[in-house]
PDB file of C-alpha atoms in Angstrom:
ATOM      1  CA  UNK A   1       0.000   0.000   0.000  1.00 85.00           C
ATOM      2  CA  UNK A   2       1.168   3.516  -0.823  1.00 84.00           C
ATOM      3  CA  UNK A   3      -0.689   6.300   0.982  1.00 79.00           C
ATOM      4  CA  UNK A   4      -1.001   9.397  -1.184  1.00 82.00           C
ATOM      5  CA  UNK A   5      -2.870  11.705   1.203  1.00 83.00           C
ATOM      6  CA  UNK A   6      -4.293  11.815   4.720  1.00 87.00           C
ATOM      7  CA  UNK A   7      -7.676  13.162   5.749  1.00 91.00           C
ATOM      8  CA  UNK A   8      -9.496  13.287   9.046  1.00 92.00           C
ATOM      9  CA  UNK A   9     -13.293  13.282   8.867  1.00 90.00           C
ATOM     10  CA  UNK A  10     -15.154  15.055  11.668  1.00 91.00           C
ATOM     11  CA  UNK A  11     -18.884  14.826  12.309  1.00 90.00           C
ATOM     12  CA  UNK A  12     -20.149  18.157  13.674  1.00 92.00           C
ATOM     13  CA  UNK A  13     -23.451  19.953  14.249  1.00 91.00           C
ATOM     14  CA  UNK A  14     -22.588  23.197  12.439  1.00 94.00           C
ATOM     15  CA  UNK A  15     -20.315  22.733   9.441  1.00 95.00           C
ATOM     16  CA  UNK A  16     -20.132  26.469   8.745  1.00 96.00           C
ATOM     17  CA  UNK A  17     -18.875  27.263  12.245  1.00 96.00           C
ATOM     18  CA  UNK A  18     -16.079  24.676  12.070  1.00 96.00           C
ATOM     19  CA  UNK A  19     -15.223  25.625   8.481  1.00 97.00           C
ATOM     20  CA  UNK A  20     -14.952  29.290   9.451  1.00 98.00           C
ATOM     21  CA  UNK A  21     -12.817  28.470  12.494  1.00 97.00           C
ATOM     22  CA  UNK A  22     -10.346  26.379  10.500  1.00 98.00           C
ATOM     23  CA  UNK A  23     -10.155  28.821   7.574  1.00 98.00           C
ATOM     24  CA  UNK A  24     -10.028  32.063   9.587  1.00 98.00           C
ATOM     25  CA  UNK A  25      -7.713  30.959  12.380  1.00 98.00           C
ATOM     26  CA  UNK A  26      -5.725  27.928  11.213  1.00 97.00           C
ATOM     27  CA  UNK A  27      -4.996  28.691   7.571  1.00 97.00           C
ATOM     28  CA  UNK A  28      -7.172  26.064   5.915  1.00 98.00           C
ATOM     29  CA  UNK A  29      -9.004  26.755   2.680  1.00 98.00           C
ATOM     30  CA  UNK A  30     -12.223  25.210   1.471  1.00 98.00           C
ATOM     31  CA  UNK A  31     -11.625  22.903  -1.453  1.00 97.00           C
ATOM     32  CA  UNK A  32     -15.147  21.518  -1.891  1.00 96.00           C
ATOM     33  CA  UNK A  33     -18.548  21.914  -0.281  1.00 94.00           C
ATOM     34  CA  UNK A  34     -22.107  20.647  -0.620  1.00 91.00           C
ATOM     35  CA  UNK A  35     -25.141  20.308   1.622  1.00 89.00           C
ATOM     36  CA  UNK A  36     -23.900  18.689   4.835  1.00 90.00           C
ATOM     37  CA  UNK A  37     -20.262  18.517   3.719  1.00 91.00           C
ATOM     38  CA  UNK A  38     -17.109  20.642   3.498  1.00 97.00           C
ATOM     39  CA  UNK A  39     -13.589  19.611   2.547  1.00 97.00           C
ATOM     40  CA  UNK A  40     -10.723  21.733   3.871  1.00 98.00           C
ATOM     41  CA  UNK A  41      -7.086  21.638   2.883  1.00 97.00           C
ATOM     42  CA  UNK A  42      -3.691  23.146   3.625  1.00 96.00           C
ATOM     43  CA  UNK A  43      -0.463  22.359   1.833  1.00 94.00           C
ATOM     44  CA  UNK A  44       1.400  21.364   4.999  1.00 94.00           C
ATOM     45  CA  UNK A  45      -1.164  19.457   7.084  1.00 94.00           C
ATOM     46  CA  UNK A  46      -3.749  16.716   7.031  1.00 94.00           C
ATOM     47  CA  UNK A  47      -6.932  17.536   5.110  1.00 96.00           C
ATOM     48  CA  UNK A  48     -10.175  17.863   7.062  1.00 97.00           C
ATOM     49  CA  UNK A  49     -13.621  16.744   5.942  1.00 94.00           C
ATOM     50  CA  UNK A  50     -16.562  18.112   7.913  1.00 94.00           C
ATOM     51  CA  UNK A  51     -19.798  16.110   7.822  1.00 90.00           C
ATOM     52  CA  UNK A  52     -23.055  17.298   9.328  1.00 88.00           C
ATOM     53  CA  UNK A  53     -24.171  15.112  12.192  1.00 84.00           C
ATOM     54  CA  UNK A  54     -27.090  12.940  11.104  1.00 73.00           C
ATOM     55  CA  UNK A  55     -26.210  12.978   7.410  1.00 75.00           C
ATOM     56  CA  UNK A  56     -27.399   9.913   5.544  1.00 74.00           C
ATOM     57  CA  UNK A  57     -24.114   9.469   3.661  1.00 74.00           C
ATOM     58  CA  UNK A  58     -22.767   7.875   6.843  1.00 73.00           C
ATOM     59  CA  UNK A  59     -23.717   4.353   7.913  1.00 74.00           C
ATOM     60  CA  UNK A  60     -26.667   4.463  10.353  1.00 79.00           C
ATOM     61  CA  UNK A  61     -24.516   3.580  13.388  1.00 76.00           C
ATOM     62  CA  UNK A  62     -22.196   6.564  12.698  1.00 76.00           C
ATOM     63  CA  UNK A  63     -24.714   9.295  11.817  1.00 71.00           C
ATOM     64  CA  UNK A  64     -25.242  10.698  15.271  1.00 74.00           C
ATOM     65  CA  UNK A  65     -21.695  10.480  16.550  1.00 72.00           C
ATOM     66  CA  UNK A  66     -19.876  13.685  17.360  1.00 70.00           C
ATOM     67  CA  UNK A  67     -16.153  14.404  17.032  1.00 61.00           C
ATOM     68  CA  UNK A  68     -15.790  14.143  20.827  1.00 63.00           C
ATOM     69  CA  UNK A  69     -12.755  12.591  22.461  1.00 71.00           C
ATOM     70  CA  UNK A  70     -10.542  13.540  19.537  1.00 84.00           C
ATOM     71  CA  UNK A  71      -7.599  15.918  19.699  1.00 90.00           C
ATOM     72  CA  UNK A  72      -6.415  17.226  16.354  1.00 92.00           C
ATOM     73  CA  UNK A  73      -2.723  17.969  17.011  1.00 94.00           C
ATOM     74  CA  UNK A  74      -0.415  20.019  14.803  1.00 95.00           C
ATOM     75  CA  UNK A  75       3.319  20.383  15.379  1.00 94.00           C
ATOM     76  CA  UNK A  76       4.266  23.988  14.657  1.00 95.00           C
ATOM     77  CA  UNK A  77       7.154  26.398  14.932  1.00 93.00           C
ATOM     78  CA  UNK A  78       6.841  29.632  16.862  1.00 95.00           C
ATOM     79  CA  UNK A  79       4.339  28.245  19.368  1.00 96.00           C
ATOM     80  CA  UNK A  80       4.265  31.335  21.597  1.00 96.00           C
ATOM     81  CA  UNK A  81       3.645  33.608  18.602  1.00 97.00           C
ATOM     82  CA  UNK A  82       0.780  31.348  17.456  1.00 96.00           C
ATOM     83  CA  UNK A  83      -0.782  31.430  20.914  1.00 97.00           C
ATOM     84  CA  UNK A  84      -0.524  35.228  20.964  1.00 97.00           C
ATOM     85  CA  UNK A  85      -1.968  35.529  17.431  1.00 97.00           C
ATOM     86  CA  UNK A  86      -4.923  33.269  18.168  1.00 98.00           C
ATOM     87  CA  UNK A  87      -5.652  35.058  21.442  1.00 97.00           C
ATOM     88  CA  UNK A  88      -5.575  38.440  19.620  1.00 97.00           C
ATOM     89  CA  UNK A  89      -8.053  37.033  17.070  1.00 97.00           C
ATOM     90  CA  UNK A  90     -10.466  36.252  19.908  1.00 96.00           C
ATOM     91  CA  UNK A  91      -9.932  32.493  19.936  1.00 96.00           C
ATOM     92  CA  UNK A  92     -10.518  31.014  23.381  1.00 92.00           C
ATOM     93  CA  UNK A  93      -7.387  29.238  24.606  1.00 96.00           C
ATOM     94  CA  UNK A  94      -8.995  26.239  26.318  1.00 96.00           C
ATOM     95  CA  UNK A  95      -5.734  24.818  27.696  1.00 97.00           C
ATOM     96  CA  UNK A  96      -3.027  27.382  28.444  1.00 97.00           C
ATOM     97  CA  UNK A  97       0.494  27.105  27.089  1.00 97.00           C
ATOM     98  CA  UNK A  98       2.500  24.647  29.127  1.00 96.00           C
ATOM     99  CA  UNK A  99       5.625  22.535  28.978  1.00 94.00           C
ATOM    100  CA  UNK A 100       5.686  18.816  29.690  1.00 92.00           C
ATOM    101  CA  UNK A 101       8.708  17.080  31.279  1.00 90.00           C
ATOM    102  CA  UNK A 102       9.325  15.050  28.097  1.00 89.00           C
ATOM    103  CA  UNK A 103       9.982  18.173  26.000  1.00 90.00           C
ATOM    104  CA  UNK A 104       6.565  18.942  24.575  1.00 93.00           C
ATOM    105  CA  UNK A 105       5.282  22.532  24.709  1.00 96.00           C
ATOM    106  CA  UNK A 106       1.614  22.854  23.853  1.00 97.00           C
ATOM    107  CA  UNK A 107      -1.677  24.653  24.174  1.00 97.00           C
ATOM    108  CA  UNK A 108      -5.210  23.900  23.016  1.00 97.00           C
ATOM    109  CA  UNK A 109      -8.069  25.752  21.396  1.00 97.00           C
ATOM    110  CA  UNK A 110     -11.563  24.416  20.765  1.00 94.00           C
ATOM    111  CA  UNK A 111     -13.684  25.134  17.711  1.00 94.00           C
ATOM    112  CA  UNK A 112     -17.383  26.099  18.010  1.00 93.00           C
ATOM    113  CA  UNK A 113     -18.432  22.434  17.660  1.00 90.00           C
ATOM    114  CA  UNK A 114     -16.121  21.209  20.418  1.00 90.00           C
ATOM    115  CA  UNK A 115     -13.281  19.964  18.185  1.00 91.00           C
ATOM    116  CA  UNK A 116     -10.101  20.266  20.254  1.00 93.00           C
ATOM    117  CA  UNK A 117      -7.056  21.514  18.353  1.00 95.00           C
ATOM    118  CA  UNK A 118      -3.680  21.201  20.029  1.00 96.00           C
ATOM    119  CA  UNK A 119      -0.643  23.111  18.811  1.00 96.00           C
ATOM    120  CA  UNK A 120       2.659  21.519  19.800  1.00 96.00           C
ATOM    121  CA  UNK A 121       6.318  22.474  19.618  1.00 95.00           C
ATOM    122  CA  UNK A 122       9.081  20.102  20.718  1.00 92.00           C
ATOM    123  CA  UNK A 123      12.134  21.312  22.607  1.00 86.00           C
ATOM    124  CA  UNK A 124      15.476  19.601  23.080  1.00 77.00           C
ATOM    125  CA  UNK A 125      15.863  18.372  26.626  1.00 64.00           C
ATOM    126  CA  UNK A 126      19.084  18.814  28.583  1.00 63.00           C
ATOM    127  CA  UNK A 127      20.375  15.249  29.080  1.00 63.00           C
ATOM    128  CA  UNK A 128      21.873  16.022  32.527  1.00 59.00           C
TER     129      UNK A 128
END
């Protein structure tokens, strides 16, 4: 198998709200849209498909699921600048910037449908 692209599909209540969040604040652009569907892309990250909760294109046992319990994580550079930019744009920082003992610096934001987005930057640990 050769994978040629990666996409995450999220089932949400309000496609427009999530689409606007990802395009306005995280640099995605809409590549396709129809009733109950939007496809978002960026050149340097996984594509995102938004499906309206309850849509009949999903199997019956998946139609009413929500994108809960999922963290969409992006490794970035300039983490502090991104946190400052998002805060200045009015995005609610739902987990403040912090540093983990294993060298991960991160913070989280949450889109209007409850999709958690985590921005991460890795630091080199002092081996002593």
